[in-house]
XYZ file of N, CA, C and O in Angstrom:
560
model
N 66.418 43.926 19.275
C 66.033 43.087 17.922
C 66.313 42.058 18.354
O 66.301 41.208 18.575
N 65.078 41.672 17.242
C 64.926 40.158 16.790
C 65.236 39.340 15.485
O 64.841 39.454 14.144
N 65.714 38.397 15.843
C 66.422 38.087 14.809
C 65.692 36.192 14.978
O 65.770 35.461 15.461
N 65.686 35.740 13.847
C 64.757 34.459 13.519
C 66.070 34.260 12.069
O 66.442 34.285 11.003
N 66.237 32.810 12.378
C 67.182 32.145 11.464
C 66.775 30.572 11.432
O 66.826 29.956 12.574
N 66.371 30.536 10.252
C 65.676 28.232 10.384
C 66.301 28.121 8.872
O 66.233 28.750 7.595
N 67.958 27.439 8.784
C 68.429 27.099 6.990
C 67.943 25.975 6.900
O 68.652 24.838 6.864
N 66.639 26.571 5.552
C 66.045 25.254 5.230
C 66.922 25.577 3.893
O 66.839 27.224 4.338
N 66.628 25.230 3.309
C 67.063 24.660 1.480
C 65.723 25.730 0.904
O 66.075 27.032 0.075
N 64.833 25.737 1.279
C 63.384 26.667 0.940
C 62.630 26.710 2.017
O 62.240 26.134 2.923
N 61.714 27.781 1.792
C 60.999 28.113 2.430
C 60.762 29.537 2.938
O 61.007 30.435 2.155
N 59.872 29.614 4.471
C 59.482 30.994 4.207
C 59.711 31.292 5.925
O 58.792 30.070 6.519
N 60.162 32.717 6.758
C 60.980 32.726 6.325
C 62.453 32.425 6.310
O 63.040 31.482 6.885
N 63.407 31.918 5.412
C 64.870 31.890 5.587
C 65.487 32.321 6.764
O 65.216 31.494 7.958
N 65.567 33.768 6.750
C 66.091 34.241 7.976
C 65.556 35.912 7.903
O 65.101 36.555 6.321
N 65.211 36.509 9.247
C 64.918 38.061 8.906
C 65.371 38.482 10.171
O 65.161 37.484 11.319
N 65.195 39.205 10.290
C 65.912 40.548 11.664
C 64.972 41.714 11.604
O 64.817 42.017 10.504
N 64.498 42.198 12.706
C 64.302 43.952 12.845
C 64.851 44.035 13.242
O 65.718 43.971 14.056
N 65.126 45.292 12.380
C 66.302 46.924 13.525
C 64.826 48.019 13.225
O 64.069 48.058 12.656
N 66.614 48.569 13.424
C 66.468 50.167 13.473
C 65.528 50.720 12.256
O 67.030 50.775 11.378
N 65.067 52.142 12.102
C 65.460 51.939 10.738
C 66.392 53.147 10.753
O 65.671 54.401 10.725
N 67.658 52.587 10.164
C 68.475 53.619 10.420
C 69.429 53.720 10.014
O 69.736 51.937 8.943
N 71.027 54.826 9.176
C 71.024 54.050 7.685
C 72.464 52.683 8.471
O 72.367 51.913 7.868
N 72.469 52.650 9.402
C 73.507 51.389 9.921
C 72.933 50.007 9.338
O 73.552 49.058 9.926
N 71.798 50.018 9.484
C 71.364 48.709 9.955
C 71.292 48.303 8.536
O 71.773 46.842 8.091
N 72.110 49.061 7.119
C 72.110 48.126 6.145
C 73.578 47.205 6.629
O 73.642 46.270 5.385
N 74.253 47.313 7.014
C 75.516 46.426 7.547
C 75.110 45.449 8.450
O 75.367 44.811 7.547
N 73.369 45.107 9.213
C 73.546 44.441 9.777
C 72.707 43.699 8.472
O 72.744 42.194 8.977
N 71.931 44.405 8.252
C 71.092 43.616 7.002
C 71.896 42.956 5.738
O 72.171 41.446 4.886
N 73.404 43.156 5.565
C 74.590 43.122 4.519
C 74.396 41.497 5.264
O 75.215 40.769 4.797
N 75.059 41.416 6.518
C 75.694 40.423 7.749
C 74.554 39.324 7.385
O 74.792 38.314 7.181
N 73.475 39.349 7.257
C 72.374 39.436 7.918
C 72.524 37.786 5.889
O 72.034 36.150 6.191
N 72.481 39.557 5.680
C 71.925 38.720 3.248
C 73.389 37.254 3.497
O 72.667 36.156 2.768
N 74.320 38.180 3.925
C 76.343 37.092 3.801
C 75.408 35.918 4.222
O 76.286 34.995 3.621
N 75.327 35.366 6.213
C 74.640 34.427 6.436
C 73.223 33.455 4.829
O 74.141 32.487 5.242
N 72.870 34.273 5.470
C 71.319 33.057 4.729
C 72.840 33.116 3.583
O 72.246 31.091 2.380
N 72.903 33.149 2.421
C 74.091 32.923 1.396
C 74.656 31.893 1.352
O 74.839 30.992 -0.265
N 75.840 32.031 1.951
C 76.666 31.202 2.252
C 76.145 29.607 2.643
O 76.751 28.777 2.388
N 74.793 29.835 3.952
C 74.612 28.915 4.568
C 74.269 27.892 2.633
O 73.903 27.169 3.423
N 73.379 28.673 2.354
C 72.475 27.690 1.301
C 73.460 27.895 -0.224
O 72.947 27.092 -1.597
N 74.586 28.269 0.126
C 75.948 28.082 -0.624
C 75.923 28.176 -1.951
O 76.054 28.243 -3.286
N 75.079 29.465 -2.273
C 75.318 30.958 -3.113
C 75.743 32.102 -2.693
O 75.314 33.091 -3.024
N 76.833 31.301 -2.857
C 78.530 32.792 -2.220
C 78.455 33.472 -3.227
O 78.902 34.811 -3.570
N 78.408 32.986 -5.021
C 78.244 33.114 -6.329
C 77.674 34.999 -6.486
O 78.080 35.288 -6.835
N 76.892 35.046 -5.573
C 75.098 35.351 -5.815
C 76.251 36.916 -4.444
O 75.001 37.333 -4.767
N 76.475 36.193 -3.247
C 76.605 37.464 -2.673
C 76.797 39.576 -2.988
O 75.306 40.202 -1.958
N 77.606 39.165 -3.365
C 78.103 40.450 -3.973
C 76.871 40.948 -4.397
O 76.749 42.467 -3.927
N 76.286 40.588 -5.492
C 74.578 41.478 -6.101
C 73.725 41.404 -4.536
O 73.683 42.556 -4.954
N 73.987 40.374 -3.900
C 72.611 40.596 -3.606
C 72.733 41.598 -2.403
O 71.970 42.291 -1.490
N 74.527 41.805 -1.550
C 74.651 42.672 -1.214
C 74.266 44.511 -1.295
O 73.734 45.708 -0.520
N 74.934 44.625 -2.642
C 73.941 46.161 -3.551
C 72.143 46.001 -3.136
O 72.317 47.163 -2.451
N 71.882 45.139 -3.799
C 70.568 45.017 -3.523
C 69.633 46.039 -1.981
O 69.185 46.054 -1.872
N 70.187 44.333 -1.414
C 69.805 44.737 0.782
C 69.917 46.151 0.438
O 69.419 46.744 1.007
N 70.963 46.450 0.544
C 71.445 48.481 0.223
C 70.839 48.559 0.506
O 70.354 50.498 1.080
N 70.144 48.525 -0.814
C 69.174 50.143 -1.702
C 67.790 49.897 -1.068
O 67.304 50.955 -0.796
N 67.621 49.009 -1.143
C 66.098 48.648 0.000
C 66.610 48.930 1.410
O 65.544 49.644 1.643
N 67.070 48.683 1.956
C 67.473 49.369 3.502
C 67.731 51.290 3.333
O 66.447 51.738 3.807
N 68.331 51.358 2.225
C 68.428 52.692 2.046
C 66.566 53.685 1.347
O 66.390 54.713 1.996
N 65.928 52.855 0.668
C 65.387 53.174 0.881
C 63.588 53.790 1.893
O 63.399 54.456 1.937
N 63.938 52.242 2.321
C 62.655 52.557 3.779
C 64.036 53.126 4.618
O 62.815 53.877 5.370
N 65.135 53.593 5.010
C 65.252 54.294 5.763
C 64.725 55.724 5.911
O 64.873 56.967 6.053
N 64.556 56.398 3.900
C 64.437 57.717 3.307
C 62.739 57.922 3.899
O 62.312 58.206 4.218
N 62.413 57.259 3.241
C 60.580 56.926 2.812
C 59.618 55.830 3.877
O 58.602 55.816 3.816
N 60.317 55.482 4.626
C 59.644 54.674 5.519
C 58.724 55.379 7.131
O 58.874 56.721 6.718
N 58.135 54.396 8.047
C 57.592 55.362 9.032
C 57.882 54.856 9.687
O 57.813 52.945 9.835
N 57.674 54.860 11.421
C 57.726 54.349 12.573
C 59.397 53.754 12.657
O 59.924 54.371 11.522
N 59.601 53.368 13.523
C 60.796 53.181 14.201
C 61.793 52.121 13.812
O 62.882 52.027 14.121
N 61.056 50.860 12.811
C 62.149 49.608 13.244
C 61.483 49.420 11.218
O 60.910 49.506 10.594
N 62.012 48.599 11.112
C 61.968 48.082 9.851
C 62.220 46.268 9.849
O 63.257 45.851 10.794
N 62.341 45.414 9.546
C 61.993 44.159 9.144
C 62.856 43.448 7.856
O 62.252 44.133 6.393
N 64.469 42.576 7.773
C 64.520 42.713 6.744
C 64.653 41.134 6.915
O 64.508 40.007 7.656
N 64.102 40.000 5.389
C 63.332 39.260 5.251
C 64.354 38.622 4.384
O 64.528 39.359 2.633
N 65.228 37.394 4.951
C 65.742 36.778 3.430
C 65.114 35.374 3.206
O 64.854 34.629 4.277
N 64.452 35.264 2.051
C 63.986 33.772 1.445
C 64.526 32.938 0.551
O 64.652 33.731 -0.493
N 63.963 31.820 0.553
C 64.300 31.089 -1.112
C 62.835 30.534 -1.055
O 62.653 29.206 -0.652
N 62.521 30.837 -1.974
C 61.312 30.418 -2.696
C 61.000 29.613 -3.681
O 60.649 28.593 -3.510
N 61.727 29.208 -3.947
C 62.069 28.284 -5.108
C 64.178 27.587 -4.725
O 64.416 28.969 -4.716
N 64.573 26.975 -5.073
C 65.320 26.168 -5.229
C 66.201 27.177 -6.317
O 67.290 27.585 -6.101
N 65.968 27.908 -7.542
C 66.657 28.994 -8.605
C 66.088 30.470 -7.814
O 66.606 31.013 -8.588
N 65.603 31.170 -6.797
C 65.689 32.168 -6.615
C 65.683 32.499 -4.871
O 65.097 31.801 -4.417
N 66.236 33.566 -4.411
C 66.864 34.212 -3.389
C 65.628 35.298 -3.721
O 65.940 35.972 -4.059
N 64.868 35.623 -2.175
C 64.024 36.787 -2.350
C 64.349 37.732 -1.014
O 64.331 37.229 -0.484
N 64.942 38.809 -1.670
C 65.642 39.760 -0.427
C 64.486 40.700 -0.134
O 64.101 41.356 -1.645
N 63.921 41.136 1.070
C 62.963 41.936 0.897
C 62.781 42.930 2.462
O 63.983 42.300 3.239
N 62.136 44.312 2.594
C 62.338 45.060 3.277
C 61.197 45.324 3.965
O 60.398 45.777 2.414
N 60.477 44.910 4.684
C 59.156 45.696 4.897
C 58.385 46.882 6.387
O 59.980 46.780 6.906
N 58.370 47.673 6.219
C 57.843 48.647 6.291
C 56.097 49.731 6.757
O 55.868 48.147 6.204
N 56.631 50.352 7.787
C 55.225 50.873 8.393
C 54.484 51.373 6.680
O 53.237 52.325 7.267
N 54.911 52.192 5.878
C 55.089 52.658 5.005
C 53.963 52.497 3.885
O 54.347 51.265 3.465
N 52.714 53.354 3.588
C 52.300 52.672 2.447
C 52.293 53.067 0.823
O 52.258 52.924 0.265
N 53.383 54.028 0.529
C 54.269 54.671 -0.194
C 55.096 53.297 -1.112
O 55.736 52.951 -0.425
N 54.628 53.466 -2.250
C 55.155 52.276 -3.332
C 56.484 53.145 -3.864
O 56.412 54.655 -4.533
N 57.852 52.609 -3.942
C 58.878 53.378 -4.685
C 58.499 53.004 -5.804
O 57.662 52.195 -6.339
N 58.609 54.280 -6.667
C 59.383 54.487 -7.671
C 60.481 54.283 -8.289
O 61.062 54.907 -7.627
N 60.539 53.705 -9.449
C 62.296 54.195 -10.232
C 62.278 55.367 -10.564
O 61.418 55.539 -11.967
N 63.263 55.673 -10.676
C 63.696 57.479 -11.091
C 65.114 56.812 -12.007
O 65.753 56.165 -12.759
N 64.250 57.069 -13.652
C 64.770 56.719 -14.125
C 65.107 58.619 -15.081
O 66.109 58.376 -16.312
N 65.442 59.604 -14.155
C 65.875 60.902 -14.658
C 67.168 60.304 -15.070
O 67.871 60.137 -14.938
N 67.787 61.254 -16.123
C 69.064 62.069 -16.083
C 69.804 62.877 -16.011
O 70.676 63.362 -15.532
N 69.297 63.522 -14.427
C 69.542 64.926 -13.912
C 70.619 64.686 -12.946
O 70.458 63.967 -12.192
N 71.656 65.342 -14.108
C 73.243 64.841 -13.399
C 72.928 65.308 -11.378
O 74.194 65.512 -10.671
N 72.892 66.407 -11.756
C 73.003 66.690 -9.671
C 73.041 65.854 -9.111
O 73.114 66.392 -7.610
N 71.451 65.113 -8.971
C 71.188 64.044 -8.151
C 72.213 63.069 -7.769
O 72.688 62.467 -8.517
N 72.373 63.017 -6.586
C 73.173 62.254 -6.315
C 72.215 60.299 -5.663
O 72.760 59.396 -5.461
N 71.045 60.792 -5.374
C 70.050 59.871 -4.376
C 69.715 59.603 -5.488
O 68.769 60.815 -5.962
N 68.692 58.412 -5.160
C 67.706 58.733 -5.729
C 67.309 57.212 -7.069
O 66.034 57.426 -7.706
N 68.537 56.739 -7.613
C 68.198 55.673 -8.309
C 69.057 54.343 -8.303
O 69.184 53.201 -8.629
N 68.366 53.959 -6.502
C 68.744 52.875 -5.815
C 67.913 52.101 -7.068
O 68.254 50.931 -6.898
N 66.706 52.017 -7.025
C 65.945 50.975 -7.943
C 65.778 50.565 -8.878
O 66.018 49.342 -9.722
N 66.820 51.676 -9.561
C 67.711 51.348 -11.043
C 68.679 50.041 -10.954
O 68.409 48.635 -11.700
N 70.061 50.536 -9.688
C 70.488 49.181 -9.381
C 69.649 47.683 -8.997
O 70.119 47.184 -9.839
N 68.430 47.633 -8.759
C 67.352 46.210 -8.313
C 66.917 46.210 -9.061
O 67.637 45.298 -9.316
N 66.713 46.608 -10.006
C 66.365 45.995 -11.380
C 67.898 45.930 -12.368
O 66.798 44.594 -12.818
N 68.393 45.901 -12.607
C 69.479 45.686 -12.915
C 69.838 44.364 -12.487
O 70.895 43.869 -13.142
N 69.658 43.857 -11.375
C 70.582 43.454 -10.378
C 69.637 42.161 -10.039
O 69.913 41.117 -9.770
N 68.609 41.854 -10.334
C 67.643 40.951 -9.770
C 66.968 40.030 -11.358
O 66.859 41.637 -12.095
N 66.154 39.067 -10.656
C 65.229 38.725 -12.166
C 64.611 39.741 -12.115
O 63.978 39.883 -13.618
N 63.615 39.758 -10.879
C 62.079 40.815 -10.709
C 62.685 41.624 -9.861
O 62.990 40.982 -8.543
N 61.528 42.610 -9.492
C 61.601 43.103 -8.157
C 60.012 43.989 -8.216
O 59.204 43.479 -9.165
N 59.479 43.417 -6.528
C 58.125 44.105 -6.330
C 57.914 44.920 -5.157
O 58.380 45.012 -3.816
N 56.443 45.244 -5.063
C 56.688 45.711 -3.517
C 54.261 44.781 -3.915
O 53.834 44.514 -4.328
N 55.028 44.241 -2.390
C 53.903 44.214 -1.648
C 53.074 44.136 -0.722
O 53.866 45.524 -0.254
N 51.836 44.862 -1.200
C 51.152 45.588 -0.540
C 50.716 45.218 1.049
O 49.396 44.025 0.800
N 50.511 45.272 1.423
C 49.475 45.665 3.279
C 48.636 46.496 4.146
O 49.630 47.042 3.477
N 48.275 46.271 4.594
C 46.478 46.806 5.662
C 47.937 47.984 5.798
O 46.656 49.224 5.979
N 48.698 47.615 6.312
C 49.174 48.669 7.856
C 50.687 48.548 7.059
O 51.631 49.616 7.400
N 50.997 48.695 5.635
C 52.457 48.813 5.203
C 53.318 47.898 3.859
O 51.559 47.812 2.942
N 54.117 47.599 4.146
C 54.525 46.949 2.246
C 55.890 46.932 2.839
O 56.205 46.456 3.700
N 55.804 45.718 1.726
C 57.239 45.141 1.639
C 57.753 45.152 0.356
O 57.156 44.781 -0.421
N 59.304 45.637 0.522
C 59.537 45.529 -1.037
C 61.088 44.659 -0.888
O 61.394 44.742 -0.481
N 60.840 44.176 -3.098
C 61.977 43.187 -2.719
C 62.380 43.158 -3.630
O 61.779 43.960 -5.060
N 63.707 41.965 -3.650
C 64.036 41.921 -5.424
C 64.297 40.452 -5.460
O 64.196 39.293 -3.980
N 64.247 39.407 -6.321
C 64.831 38.159 -6.288
C 65.656 38.289 -7.474
O 66.113 38.628 -8.053
N 66.690 37.209 -6.291
C 67.791 37.002 -7.667
C 67.684 35.160 -7.970
O 67.062 34.541 -7.558
N 68.235 35.330 -9.340
C 68.336 33.624 -9.543
C 69.698 33.365 -9.442
O 70.131 34.057 -8.924
N 69.954 32.278 -8.844
C 71.071 31.305 -9.234
C 71.073 30.097 -8.657
O 69.465 29.443 -9.204
N 71.619 29.286 -8.510
C 71.739 28.084 -8.913
C 72.912 26.999 -7.472
O 74.092 27.914 -7.128
N 72.271 26.757 -7.217
C 73.234 26.032 -5.077
C 74.918 25.344 -5.640
O 74.469 24.425 -7.320
N 75.403 26.012 -4.999
C 76.592 25.676 -5.330
C 76.957 23.838 -4.906
O 76.161 23.425 -4.176
N 76.851 22.995 -6.144
C 77.319 21.095 -5.396
C 78.806 20.831 -5.366
O 79.623 21.356 -5.478
């Protein structure tokens, strides 16, 4: 596991960590997000950020390739926090909006969509990053 922590108010990336592509990594990702947001004085956004990162990691665990993922928490501006998960799959996630009540899983991006200002996928030659941005106001 490789962790990087750079507690700057904005910049690229603020915090990142390489984790195994397994369900247990969601807990480590939540701790990383909590640390970053607390350092930036954004405690009021922690609960939403926990849900978003959990869903992003869960999607990557289910659909990614290779044995590791990278979680990134950055602050592209004073008013936004970006939560991202990088994996080696080029498959772009899609938001399921069907109402099949028998499906227990598969609607995580609906939650991400409702909790973030915006979300998306950045494609790379070797994989992708799925991310969500939370709007925030720093505590003074």
